Each structure stands twice: as C-alpha cells, then as structure tokens.
Coordinates of C-alpha atoms in Angstrom, one line a residue:
M24 CA -0.4 -0.1 0.3
E25 CA 1.5 3.4 -1.2
R26 CA 2.1 5.1 2.3
N27 CA 0.8 8.3 0.9
V28 CA -2.6 6.2 1.1
I29 CA -1.7 4.9 4.2
L30 CA -1.5 9.0 5.2
K31 CA -4.8 10.1 4.0
Y32 CA -7.1 7.3 5.7
L33 CA -5.1 8.6 8.7
R34 CA -6.2 12.1 7.4
G35 CA -10.4 11.1 7.3
E36 CA -9.5 12.3 2.9
T37 CA -9.7 9.4 1.7
S38 CA -12.1 8.5 -1.1
P39 CA -14.7 5.6 -0.5
E40 CA -12.4 3.4 -3.4
E41 CA -9.8 4.0 -1.1
R42 CA -10.7 3.1 2.3
I43 CA -12.6 0.1 0.9
K44 CA -9.1 -0.7 -0.3
M45 CA -7.0 0.4 2.8
L46 CA -9.5 -2.0 4.7
R47 CA -9.0 -5.0 2.3
W48 CA -5.2 -4.5 2.6
L49 CA -6.2 -4.1 6.2
E50 CA -7.5 -7.5 6.6
K51 CA -4.9 -9.6 4.2
D52 CA -2.2 -9.6 5.9
P53 CA -0.7 -9.0 9.6
A54 CA 2.3 -7.6 8.5
H55 CA 0.0 -4.9 7.1
L56 CA -1.6 -3.9 9.9
E57 CA 1.5 -4.2 12.1
E58 CA 2.8 -1.5 10.0
Y59 CA -0.5 1.0 9.8
K60 CA 0.2 1.4 14.1
Y61 CA 3.7 2.3 13.3
L62 CA 2.2 5.3 10.8
R63 CA -0.6 5.4 13.5
R64 CA 1.8 6.1 16.2
I65 CA 3.8 8.7 14.8
F66 CA 0.8 10.3 13.3
D67 CA -0.8 10.2 16.4
A68 CA 2.6 11.9 18.0
T69 CA 2.0 15.2 15.1
L70 CA -1.4 16.0 15.3
C71 CA -1.1 20.1 16.4
N72 CA -3.6 23.1 16.0
E73 CA -2.4 26.4 14.1
E74 CA -1.4 28.0 18.0
N75 CA 2.5 25.9 18.3
I76 CA 0.9 24.3 21.1
P77 CA 3.7 22.8 22.8
L78 CA 4.4 18.8 23.2
S79 CA 5.8 17.6 26.8
I80 CA 8.0 14.4 26.5
H81 CA 9.0 13.1 29.9
S82 CA 12.0 10.9 28.8
S83 CA 12.9 7.6 30.7
R84 CA 15.3 9.9 33.0
S85 CA 12.5 11.7 34.5
T86 CA 13.5 15.0 33.5
N87 CA 11.4 16.9 31.0
R88 CA 11.8 19.7 28.4
R89 CA 9.4 20.8 26.3
I90 CA 9.8 21.2 21.8
W91 CA 7.0 22.9 19.7
M92 CA 4.7 20.7 18.3
Q93 CA 5.2 21.8 14.9
V94 CA 9.2 20.3 15.1
A95 CA 7.7 17.0 15.9
A96 CA 4.8 17.5 12.7
A97 CA 8.5 18.1 10.4
V98 CA 10.6 16.0 11.9
A99 CA 7.8 11.9 12.0
F100 CA 6.7 13.3 8.4
I101 CA 10.7 13.3 7.4
C102 CA 10.6 9.9 8.7
L103 CA 7.4 8.5 7.5
F104 CA 7.7 9.5 3.6
A105 CA 11.7 9.0 4.2
G106 CA 11.8 5.6 5.4
G107 CA 12.9 5.9 9.2
T108 CA 9.2 5.0 11.1
W109 CA 10.5 2.5 12.3
L110 CA 13.3 4.6 14.7
Y111 CA 11.4 7.6 15.0
T112 CA 8.4 5.2 16.7
Q113 CA 10.9 3.5 19.0
H114 CA 12.6 6.8 19.9
L115 CA 8.7 8.4 20.8
S116 CA 8.2 5.1 22.6
E117 CA 11.6 5.7 25.0
N118 CA 10.8 9.3 26.0
Q119 CA 6.8 7.8 26.6
A120 CA 5.7 11.1 24.0
E121 CA 3.0 12.2 25.8
L122 CA 0.1 14.7 23.4
L123 CA -0.9 17.6 26.1
A124 CA -2.9 19.5 23.2
T125 CA -4.4 20.4 19.9
R126 CA -7.5 21.4 17.8
D127 CA -9.3 18.9 15.6
I128 CA -8.4 15.4 15.9
H129 CA -10.4 12.7 13.6
V130 CA -10.0 8.8 14.2
P131 CA -10.1 6.9 10.8
V132 CA -13.3 4.0 9.6
G133 CA -12.6 1.1 11.7
Q134 CA -9.5 2.1 14.8
R135 CA -9.1 4.3 17.7
T136 CA -7.3 6.0 20.0
E137 CA -6.3 8.4 23.7
I138 CA -4.9 11.4 23.7
T139 CA -4.5 13.8 27.2
L140 CA -4.4 16.9 27.4
N141 CA -2.6 19.9 28.4
D142 CA -4.8 19.9 31.8
G143 CA -4.3 16.2 32.3
T144 CA -7.5 14.7 31.2
R145 CA -7.6 11.9 29.5
I146 CA -9.9 11.5 26.7
W147 CA -10.0 8.3 24.3
L148 CA -12.0 8.2 20.5
N149 CA -13.4 5.1 19.2
S150 CA -13.6 4.7 15.3
N151 CA -14.9 7.1 13.1
T152 CA -15.8 10.2 15.8
T153 CA -14.2 13.6 15.4
L154 CA -12.9 16.1 18.2
H155 CA -12.5 20.2 18.2
I156 CA -11.0 20.8 21.1
E157 CA -11.0 25.0 22.0
S158 CA -8.3 27.9 23.1
Q159 CA -8.4 27.5 26.5
K160 CA -6.6 30.8 26.2
G161 CA -9.0 34.4 28.4
K162 CA -11.4 31.5 29.2
D163 CA -13.3 30.0 32.3
L164 CA -14.2 26.5 31.0
R165 CA -12.7 24.0 29.3
R166 CA -14.6 23.2 26.0
V167 CA -14.4 20.4 23.5
C168 CA -16.8 19.1 20.6
L169 CA -17.9 15.9 19.7
N170 CA -19.3 14.1 17.0
G171 CA -19.2 9.8 17.5
E172 CA -18.3 8.7 20.4
A173 CA -15.3 9.1 23.3
Y174 CA -14.4 8.0 27.1
F175 CA -13.6 11.3 29.0
E176 CA -11.5 11.0 32.8
V177 CA -11.9 15.1 33.3
T178 CA -8.6 16.4 36.2
P179 CA -10.9 18.2 38.3
N180 CA -10.8 22.0 38.5
K181 CA -13.3 23.5 40.2
H182 CA -12.5 26.8 38.8
L183 CA -12.5 25.8 35.4
P184 CA -15.4 23.4 35.0
F185 CA -15.3 21.2 31.9
V186 CA -18.0 20.9 29.1
V187 CA -18.3 18.9 26.0
Q188 CA -20.6 19.4 23.5
T189 CA -22.3 17.3 21.3
G190 CA -24.7 18.5 18.4
S191 CA -27.8 19.6 20.7
H192 CA -27.0 18.9 23.7
E193 CA -24.1 19.8 26.5
I194 CA -22.2 17.5 29.2
Q195 CA -21.0 20.0 31.8
V196 CA -18.6 18.3 34.0
L197 CA -15.6 19.6 37.3
G198 CA -14.3 16.4 37.3
T199 CA -15.2 12.6 36.5
K200 CA -15.4 10.0 34.3
F201 CA -18.3 9.6 31.8
S202 CA -19.2 8.0 27.7
I203 CA -20.4 9.8 25.1
F204 CA -22.8 8.0 22.2
A205 CA -23.5 10.4 19.7
Y206 CA -23.1 10.6 16.1
K207 CA -23.8 13.7 14.5
D208 CA -26.6 11.3 11.9
R209 CA -27.5 9.3 14.5
N210 CA -30.6 9.5 16.3
D211 CA -29.2 7.7 19.0
F212 CA -27.7 9.9 22.2
S213 CA -26.1 8.3 25.5
V214 CA -24.1 9.6 28.7
K215 CA -22.9 6.4 31.3
L216 CA -21.3 8.2 34.2
Y217 CA -18.9 5.9 36.2
E218 CA -17.3 8.2 38.8
G219 CA -18.2 11.8 39.9
A220 CA -21.3 13.7 38.7
V221 CA -22.7 14.9 35.1
D222 CA -25.0 17.8 34.3
V223 CA -26.5 16.7 30.8
S224 CA -28.5 19.5 29.0
D225 CA -30.6 19.3 26.1
K226 CA -31.0 22.1 25.1
Q227 CA -33.6 21.7 22.0
N228 CA -36.1 21.2 25.1
A229 CA -35.1 22.6 27.7
T230 CA -33.9 20.4 30.0
T231 CA -31.1 19.3 32.3
L232 CA -30.4 15.7 34.5
R233 CA -27.9 15.8 37.1
L234 CA -26.4 12.5 36.9
S235 CA -25.6 9.8 39.7
P236 CA -23.0 7.1 38.7
D237 CA -23.7 4.6 37.6
E238 CA -26.8 6.1 35.8
E239 CA -26.7 6.8 32.2
A240 CA -28.9 9.9 30.1
K241 CA -30.2 9.0 27.2
M242 CA -32.8 9.8 24.0
S243 CA -36.1 8.0 25.2
D244 CA -39.1 6.9 22.4
G245 CA -41.4 10.0 22.5
G246 CA -37.8 12.9 22.3
Q247 CA -36.8 13.3 25.4
L248 CA -33.9 13.2 27.7
I249 CA -34.4 10.5 30.2
K250 CA -31.8 8.7 32.9
A251 CA -31.8 5.2 33.7
P252 CA -29.6 2.5 35.3
F253 CA -26.9 0.9 33.8
D254 CA -25.0 -1.7 33.6
K255 CA -21.3 -0.7 33.7
T256 CA -19.2 -4.1 33.2
E257 CA -18.5 -4.9 29.6
S258 CA -19.3 -1.0 28.5
L259 CA -16.1 0.2 28.2
L260 CA -14.7 -3.1 25.8
W261 CA -14.8 -0.8 22.9
I262 CA -11.2 1.3 24.7
E263 CA -10.1 -2.4 24.2
G264 CA -10.9 -2.9 20.7
I265 CA -13.8 -5.5 21.8
Y266 CA -17.0 -4.9 20.4
H267 CA -19.8 -5.7 23.1
F268 CA -23.1 -6.6 22.3
E269 CA -25.6 -8.8 25.1
D270 CA -28.8 -9.7 24.0
T271 CA -28.8 -7.2 21.6
D272 CA -31.4 -7.2 17.9
Y273 CA -29.5 -6.6 15.0
A274 CA -30.9 -3.8 13.6
S275 CA -29.2 -2.0 16.6
I276 CA -26.0 -3.6 15.5
F277 CA -26.1 -2.9 11.8
R278 CA -26.2 1.1 13.5
Q279 CA -22.6 0.5 14.8
M280 CA -21.6 -0.9 12.4
K281 CA -22.5 1.3 9.8
E282 CA -20.4 3.8 12.0
Y283 CA -17.8 2.4 13.3
Y284 CA -17.2 1.4 9.3
K285 CA -18.4 4.0 7.5
V286 CA -21.3 2.0 5.3
D287 CA -25.4 1.5 4.7
F288 CA -26.9 -1.4 4.6
D289 CA -29.1 -2.3 2.5
V290 CA -31.7 -4.9 4.8
R291 CA -34.0 -6.7 2.1
N292 CA -35.6 -9.2 5.0
P293 CA -37.1 -7.5 7.7
Q294 CA -37.3 -10.3 10.6
I295 CA -33.3 -10.2 10.1
L296 CA -33.5 -7.2 12.0
Q297 CA -35.9 -8.4 14.7
Y298 CA -32.7 -11.5 15.6
K299 CA -30.8 -10.6 18.4
C300 CA -27.6 -12.1 19.7
T301 CA -24.7 -11.6 22.7
C302 CA -21.7 -12.0 21.3
K303 CA -17.9 -9.5 20.5
F304 CA -15.6 -9.0 18.0
R305 CA -12.5 -7.1 18.3
Q306 CA -12.3 -4.3 16.0
E307 CA -9.2 -5.2 13.6
D308 CA -10.7 -8.0 13.0
G309 CA -13.1 -6.1 10.6
L310 CA -16.3 -5.3 8.7
K311 CA -16.3 -9.0 6.8
H312 CA -15.5 -11.5 9.9
I313 CA -18.2 -9.2 11.6
L314 CA -21.0 -10.6 9.1
E315 CA -19.6 -13.6 8.8
I316 CA -20.4 -14.2 12.6
L317 CA -23.5 -12.7 12.7
Q318 CA -24.0 -15.3 9.4
R319 CA -23.4 -18.3 11.6
I320 CA -25.4 -17.4 14.4
H321 CA -28.7 -16.8 12.4
R322 CA -29.0 -17.6 8.7
F323 CA -28.7 -14.7 6.0
E324 CA -26.6 -13.9 3.0
Y325 CA -25.5 -10.7 2.2
E326 CA -23.1 -8.8 -0.7
W327 CA -21.5 -5.6 -1.0
S328 CA -23.3 -2.9 -3.9
D329 CA -20.8 -2.5 -7.6
D330 CA -20.2 0.7 -5.5
E331 CA -18.7 -1.7 -2.1
Q332 CA -20.4 1.4 -0.1
T333 CA -23.7 -0.8 1.2
V334 CA -23.8 -4.4 2.4
I335 CA -26.7 -5.4 0.9
I336 CA -28.3 -7.9 3.4
R337 CA -31.2 -10.7 2.2

C-alpha cells in the first residue's frame, strides 16, 4: 500500500474506493496491520493546532523538556516518507511522548486512539469520531466538541468546568469519568457516568439532568431526555478494541457498524433486523469477519453493492 494513501486514510481524506482498498489491505496480512500501527503512532504524535501548542516529552531519566509541535510534525513526516518510521516510533516509545493539546482530531474508520490534554484530562476516541478542542486562553471553562463516541477521565478543576458539546446536547463536569455516544447522523444519544457527577442538558427541550454514578442519560422513544441505571461491567470494552453486544437486535448492531465502518446496510428481509445475539468482536478483525459471525448465529446472505458502499443483506 502506498504511504500517501495510508496518510490520507489517517487524516480521514480517502475516497470511498481508497477506503475500501485500505480496509481490505489491512485484513489481508497481519504484517500490513503492524505497519499501519507504526504509522498511526507517528500520526498521533504529530496532531497539532494552528497555535504552536507545545508537546511535553517525558524522558526515561525523569527530565522534562518542551518542544514545539511543528518541529515534531516535521521530523515525523520526514521519517514517514524517508523510511525512518521504526526509528521515530522507537524514540517516542522510549521517551513516553504524551500529547498534551491539539485542535482537531479525526479517528479513521475501524480505528481508535487516546489523547491527553494539557490539563491532564485523558480522552479515548472510538472509530469514525471527530473531536474539536477549543483554545482555553482567556476563558473560564474547558470546552470540546464531539461527534462520535468517547470516554473521558476529566482532571478536577473547580475553577474551570469541563464542557462537552454534542449537537443539541451539552455535558458539564468539574472532574469525573464518563462516556458519550453521539454521532451527528444518528438519533441515538447517551451519556454514561462511572464516577463523579455530570449535568446533561438538552437545549432543544430546555431540559437538564444531574447524573450519579451508574446512571445513563439517553433519549426516549418520544424524544425526551431521560435517565436510567445501566450495567457498566463491559460497557467500555471498545477502549480495548472489542465490540460487545448483550442480547442486542441486528438492527442496532448494523446501525453501530454503519458508524464504525462508514458503510450503509440495505436489509431486504425485515425479519433479520429482529434477530438478537450476545457476542463480542475485535475491531481489528474487520467488518467481513463480523458479518460472517452474525451469519453463523442467524442465517442470512449478503453481498456488496457495485460501488462497495452498501452491504445488501437478504
């Protein structure tokens, strides 16, 4: 695979044809996946904004030094296209490079990533997710905008509330652990709280809910923001690259696969949507493997459309 195509994929700039080609290349050989992981680490280390926000490098000798993100980006891309991928990746690993701040992050289809903000807040981003981080300079809060799925461990700061904006919803915290599912082209929305407290606001209906640990805010069938308890036992397996479904109907599984792999599903037999299963999949196994497993649980046939953008299921 040409590295310029891999780079476009990391940036989320591939055409539909290039994306399909990329996913098939990854599935073809484990060595391809390992090469991709090397390039992914470099790309993650070079995410930067337009304000030259510095990157902190923590060395194994416990000494800290500051370097500018643009320098890191320049070195990384030279390594990327000059064949020095392994050396630069090793350098980052040995020095435990930590990404402190950025502006826009997009996680490509079928991938996930983790970042650390300059206040110590850690964020895990799932497949096909975009995060915009606003500059904090001169502001009395910390704000990010999310389209997709993420898990947050927010560093406490009573003087600077942390706010997540997701379309028509807003989540405000001081310091806590919570997850959000909010893809802009989906009606599904949920906030699950694991520790601390959060306020979830629905601006359209002028509703605000205060969540306690083990509570979830979500939209009811009638379009109202409600809260309910949830089982957190395996709700964050996606952070480890595992998709877990518990007694879930195929309609819901297909909706999530649409977001994670950016493909459409055309189900010609409505009965298939009512099938249910309890199962786990590894993200790296790819959509083809997931469909094959679902076929074994409840029989159906599928094929790709001519443009390879839609899975037709019968």
